[in-house]
Coordinates of C-alpha atoms in Angstrom, one line a residue:
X162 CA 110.4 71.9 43.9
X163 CA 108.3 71.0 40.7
X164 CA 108.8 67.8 38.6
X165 CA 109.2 70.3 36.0
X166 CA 112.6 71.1 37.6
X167 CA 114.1 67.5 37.6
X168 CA 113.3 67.3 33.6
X169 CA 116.8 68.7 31.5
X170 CA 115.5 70.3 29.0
X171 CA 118.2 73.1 29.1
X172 CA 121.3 71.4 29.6
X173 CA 120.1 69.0 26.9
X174 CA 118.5 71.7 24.5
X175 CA 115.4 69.9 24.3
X176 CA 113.5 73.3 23.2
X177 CA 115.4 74.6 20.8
X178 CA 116.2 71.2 19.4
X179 CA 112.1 70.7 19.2
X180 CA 111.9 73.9 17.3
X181 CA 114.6 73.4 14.7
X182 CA 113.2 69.6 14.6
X183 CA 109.2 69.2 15.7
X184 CA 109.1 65.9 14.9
X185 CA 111.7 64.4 16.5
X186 CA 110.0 64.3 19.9
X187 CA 110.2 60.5 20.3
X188 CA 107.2 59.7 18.0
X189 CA 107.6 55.8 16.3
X190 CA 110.3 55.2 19.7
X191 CA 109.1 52.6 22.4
X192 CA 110.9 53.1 25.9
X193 CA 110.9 50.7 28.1
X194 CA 111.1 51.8 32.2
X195 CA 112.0 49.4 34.4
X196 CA 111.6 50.5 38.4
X197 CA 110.0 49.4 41.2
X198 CA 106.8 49.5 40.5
X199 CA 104.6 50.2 36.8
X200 CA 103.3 53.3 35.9
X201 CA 100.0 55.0 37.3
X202 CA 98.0 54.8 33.9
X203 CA 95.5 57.3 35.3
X204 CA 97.9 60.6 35.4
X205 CA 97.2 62.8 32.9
X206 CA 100.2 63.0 31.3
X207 CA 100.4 59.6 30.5
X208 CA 97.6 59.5 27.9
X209 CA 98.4 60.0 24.4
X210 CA 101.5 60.8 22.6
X211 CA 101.4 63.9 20.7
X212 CA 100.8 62.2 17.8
X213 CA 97.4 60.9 19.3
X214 CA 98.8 57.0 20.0
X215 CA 98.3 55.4 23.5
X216 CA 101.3 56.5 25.9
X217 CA 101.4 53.2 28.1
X218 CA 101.4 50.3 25.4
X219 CA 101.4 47.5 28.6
X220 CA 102.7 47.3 32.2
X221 CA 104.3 44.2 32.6
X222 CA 105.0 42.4 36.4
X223 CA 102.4 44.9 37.8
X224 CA 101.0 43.5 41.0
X225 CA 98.0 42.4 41.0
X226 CA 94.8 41.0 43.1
X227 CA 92.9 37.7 41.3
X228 CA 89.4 37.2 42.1
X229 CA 87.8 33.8 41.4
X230 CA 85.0 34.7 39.1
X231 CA 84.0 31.2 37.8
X232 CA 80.7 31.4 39.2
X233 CA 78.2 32.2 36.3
X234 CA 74.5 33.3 36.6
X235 CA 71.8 34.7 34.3
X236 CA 69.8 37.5 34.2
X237 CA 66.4 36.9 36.1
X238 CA 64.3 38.4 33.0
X239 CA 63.8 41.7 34.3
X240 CA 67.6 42.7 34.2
X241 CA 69.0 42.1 37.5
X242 CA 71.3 39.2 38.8
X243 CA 72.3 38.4 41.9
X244 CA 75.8 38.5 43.3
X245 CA 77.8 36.5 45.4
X246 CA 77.4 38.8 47.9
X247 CA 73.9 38.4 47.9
X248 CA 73.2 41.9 46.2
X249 CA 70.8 42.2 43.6
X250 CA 72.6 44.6 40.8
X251 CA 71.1 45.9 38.1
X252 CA 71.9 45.2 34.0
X253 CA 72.2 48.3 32.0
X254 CA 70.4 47.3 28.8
X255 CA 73.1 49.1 27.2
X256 CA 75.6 46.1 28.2
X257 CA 76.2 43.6 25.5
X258 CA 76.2 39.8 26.3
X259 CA 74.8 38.0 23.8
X260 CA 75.3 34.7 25.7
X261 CA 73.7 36.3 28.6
X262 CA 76.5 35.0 31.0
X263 CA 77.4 37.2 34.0
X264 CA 80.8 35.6 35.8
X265 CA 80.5 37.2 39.6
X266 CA 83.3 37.1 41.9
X267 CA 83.8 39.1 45.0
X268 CA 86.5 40.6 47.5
X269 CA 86.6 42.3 50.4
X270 CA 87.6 45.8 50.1
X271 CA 90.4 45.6 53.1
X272 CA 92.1 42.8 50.4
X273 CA 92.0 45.3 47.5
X274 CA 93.0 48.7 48.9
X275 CA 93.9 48.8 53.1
X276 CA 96.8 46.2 52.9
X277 CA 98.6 48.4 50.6
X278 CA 97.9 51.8 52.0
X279 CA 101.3 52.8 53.9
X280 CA 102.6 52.0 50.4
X281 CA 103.3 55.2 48.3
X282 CA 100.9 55.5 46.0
X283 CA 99.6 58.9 45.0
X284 CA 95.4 58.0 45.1
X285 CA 96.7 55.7 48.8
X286 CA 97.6 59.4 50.1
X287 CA 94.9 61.4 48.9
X288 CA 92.3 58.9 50.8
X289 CA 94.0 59.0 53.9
X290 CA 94.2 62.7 53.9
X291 CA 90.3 63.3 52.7
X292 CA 88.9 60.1 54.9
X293 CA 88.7 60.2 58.6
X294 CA 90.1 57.4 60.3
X295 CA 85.9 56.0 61.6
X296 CA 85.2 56.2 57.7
X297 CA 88.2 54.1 56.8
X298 CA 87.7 51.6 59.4
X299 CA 83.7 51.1 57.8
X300 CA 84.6 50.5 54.2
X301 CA 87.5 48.3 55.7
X302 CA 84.3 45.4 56.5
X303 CA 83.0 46.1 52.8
X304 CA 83.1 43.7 50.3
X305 CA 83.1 44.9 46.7
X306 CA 80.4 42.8 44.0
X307 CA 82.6 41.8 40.1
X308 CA 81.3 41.3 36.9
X309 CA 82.5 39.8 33.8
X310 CA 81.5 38.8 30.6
X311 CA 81.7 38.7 26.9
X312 CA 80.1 41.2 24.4
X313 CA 80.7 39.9 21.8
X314 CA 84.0 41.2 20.8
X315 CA 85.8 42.0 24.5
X316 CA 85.5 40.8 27.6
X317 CA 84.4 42.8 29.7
X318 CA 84.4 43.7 33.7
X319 CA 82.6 45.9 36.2
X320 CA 83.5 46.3 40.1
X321 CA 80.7 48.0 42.0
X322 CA 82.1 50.4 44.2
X323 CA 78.8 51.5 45.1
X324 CA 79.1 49.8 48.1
X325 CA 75.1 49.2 48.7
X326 CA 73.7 47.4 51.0
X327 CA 71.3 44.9 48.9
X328 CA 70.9 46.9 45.7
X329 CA 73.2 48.6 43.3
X330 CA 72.0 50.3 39.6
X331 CA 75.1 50.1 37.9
X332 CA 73.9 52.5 35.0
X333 CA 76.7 54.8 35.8
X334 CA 79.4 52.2 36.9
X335 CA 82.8 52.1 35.2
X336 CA 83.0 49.5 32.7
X337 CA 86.9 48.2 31.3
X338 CA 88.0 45.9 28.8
X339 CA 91.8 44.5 29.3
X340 CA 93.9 47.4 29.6
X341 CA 96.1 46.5 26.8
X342 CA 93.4 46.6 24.6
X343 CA 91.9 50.3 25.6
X344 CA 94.0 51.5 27.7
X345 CA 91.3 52.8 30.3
X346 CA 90.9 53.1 34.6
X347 CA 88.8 52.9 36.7
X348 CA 88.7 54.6 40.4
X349 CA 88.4 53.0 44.1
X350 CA 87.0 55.4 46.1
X351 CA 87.7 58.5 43.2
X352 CA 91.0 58.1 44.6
X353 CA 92.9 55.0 43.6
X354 CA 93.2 54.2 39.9
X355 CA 93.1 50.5 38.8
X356 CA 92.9 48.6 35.5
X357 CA 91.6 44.9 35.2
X358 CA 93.2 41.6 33.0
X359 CA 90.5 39.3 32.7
X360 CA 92.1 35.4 31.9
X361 CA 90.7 32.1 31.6
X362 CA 87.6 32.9 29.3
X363 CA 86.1 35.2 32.0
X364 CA 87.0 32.5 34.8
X365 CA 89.2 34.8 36.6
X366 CA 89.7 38.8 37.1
X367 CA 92.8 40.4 37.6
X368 CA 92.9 44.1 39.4
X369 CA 96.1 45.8 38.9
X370 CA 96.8 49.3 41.2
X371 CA 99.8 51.4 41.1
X372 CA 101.8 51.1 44.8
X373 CA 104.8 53.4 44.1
X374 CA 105.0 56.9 42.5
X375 CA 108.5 56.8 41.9
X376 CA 107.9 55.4 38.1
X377 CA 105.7 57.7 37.2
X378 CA 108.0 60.5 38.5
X379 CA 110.8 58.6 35.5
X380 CA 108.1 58.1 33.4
X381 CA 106.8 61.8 33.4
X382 CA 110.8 63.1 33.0
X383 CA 111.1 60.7 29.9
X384 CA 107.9 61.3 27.8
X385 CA 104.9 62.5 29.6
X386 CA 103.1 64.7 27.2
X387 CA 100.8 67.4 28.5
X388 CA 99.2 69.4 25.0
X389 CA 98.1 71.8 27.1
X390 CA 100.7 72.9 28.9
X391 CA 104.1 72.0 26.9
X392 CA 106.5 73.4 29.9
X393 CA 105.6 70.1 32.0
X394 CA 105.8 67.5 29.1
X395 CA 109.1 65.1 29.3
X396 CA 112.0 64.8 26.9
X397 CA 110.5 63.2 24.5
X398 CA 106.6 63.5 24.4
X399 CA 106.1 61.5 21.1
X400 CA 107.6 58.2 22.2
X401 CA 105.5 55.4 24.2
X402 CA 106.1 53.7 27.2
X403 CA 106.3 49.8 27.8
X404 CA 106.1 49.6 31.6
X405 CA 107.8 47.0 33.6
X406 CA 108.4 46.0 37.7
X407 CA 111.8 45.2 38.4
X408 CA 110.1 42.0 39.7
X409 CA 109.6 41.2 36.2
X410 CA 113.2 41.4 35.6
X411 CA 114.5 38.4 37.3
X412 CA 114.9 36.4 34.4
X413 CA 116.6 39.4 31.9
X414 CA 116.6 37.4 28.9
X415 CA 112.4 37.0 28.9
X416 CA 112.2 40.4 29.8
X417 CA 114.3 42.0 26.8
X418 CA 112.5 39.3 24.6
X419 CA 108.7 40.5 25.6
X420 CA 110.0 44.0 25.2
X421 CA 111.1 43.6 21.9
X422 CA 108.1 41.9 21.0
X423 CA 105.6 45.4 21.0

């Protein structure tokens, strides 16, 4: 059965109540979905609004790895730097850092993505299904090279998931700001779909990944909004979402204040 099927859009006469009333499909409302887990930012559905606003406004409690990147280097004058890893990357001149201060950090790839992968997490099954178990158990003895630093404006973070040896050209790697502030992903793997935090003035990097489908199911039957293909948008496509773990929750008072605060 479809996740179209679970949405009530005929016992609640959603349609005709769209087409008598087109703009009263949630625009200017902010819902807040408290579950087990935060939304997976990267579904398609969860973009915009069909006004054009950001869907997710912030995912609050969502778990998340912290990677140490206090360690600060400069560029070695011909645009490379060398990682804690020992890896020499290479600066796209199209990065901004006027300060010309890299923070590195590092993790091993087992602590970011194998720990977590009997959890239910749409990207966790897609790997297991498309990666053969030999594959798996190489990348588990990875370690994956971080960047952050300030342009100016933003901070600013990069995790090589090239996975090279001694060198990676990160021309075409995926660069984030907070996700709060853009509301962007990146991929592990072009499977698993992860945002960053970056806290203490670039001192420390925070990855957050989605572990749990089962708010994004709510999520979708609430307000996803798909332009092109109306049928599988949720009850109210206009409104944005304010996504919280129930671990969040444990003191209810915070939570409802924080909530009200967007």
């Amino acid at each position: 059965m479809s996740l179209e099927s679970y949405i009530p859009k005929e016992i609640t006469q959603q349609i005709k109540f769209l087409k008598k009333y087109p703009e009263y499909d949630g625009r200017g409302i902010k819902i807040a979905i408290i579950d087990s887990d935060v939304v997976d930012t990267s579904l398609t559905g969860m973009q915009k609004t069909t006004t054009g606003l950001p869907k997710i406004i912030e995912c609050l409690g969502r778990p998340m790895i912290k990677i140490d990147t206090s360690t600060i280097v400069k560029k070695n004058g011909k645009n490379f730097i060398i990682a804690l890893t020992g890896r020499k990357l290479k600066i796209p001149s199209k990065w901004k850092n006027p300060s010309d201060e890299w923070h590195i950090g590092s993790k091993p790839i087992e602590e970011l993505l194998f720990k977590n992968m009997e959890l239910e997490c749409e990207g966790n099954k897609e790997l297991a299904k498309n990666q053969n178990k030999d594959e798996l158990t190489l990348l588990k003895d990875k370690i994956v090279d971080c960047i952050v630093w300030f342009d100016g404006k933003k901070w600013r973070a990069c995790i090589d998931t090239s996975l090279n040896a001694r060198f990676s050209n990160l021309e075409n790697a995926t660069v984030l700001a907070n996700f709060d502030e853009e509301n962007e992903v990146g991929y592990f793997l072009k499977k698993i779909p992860y945002c960053v935090n970056i806290v203490e003035n670039g001192n420390s990097l925070e990855i957050r990944l989605p572990y749990d489908d089962h708010p994004s199911q709510v999520t979708h039957v609430a307000a996803a909004y798909f332009p092109d293909n109306p049928e599988a948008s949720g009850l109210a496509p206009g409104a944005q979402i304010i996504s919280v773990h129930s671990i969040y929750c444990e003191n209810l008072e915070n939570t409802v204040k924080n909530i009200g605060d967007f």
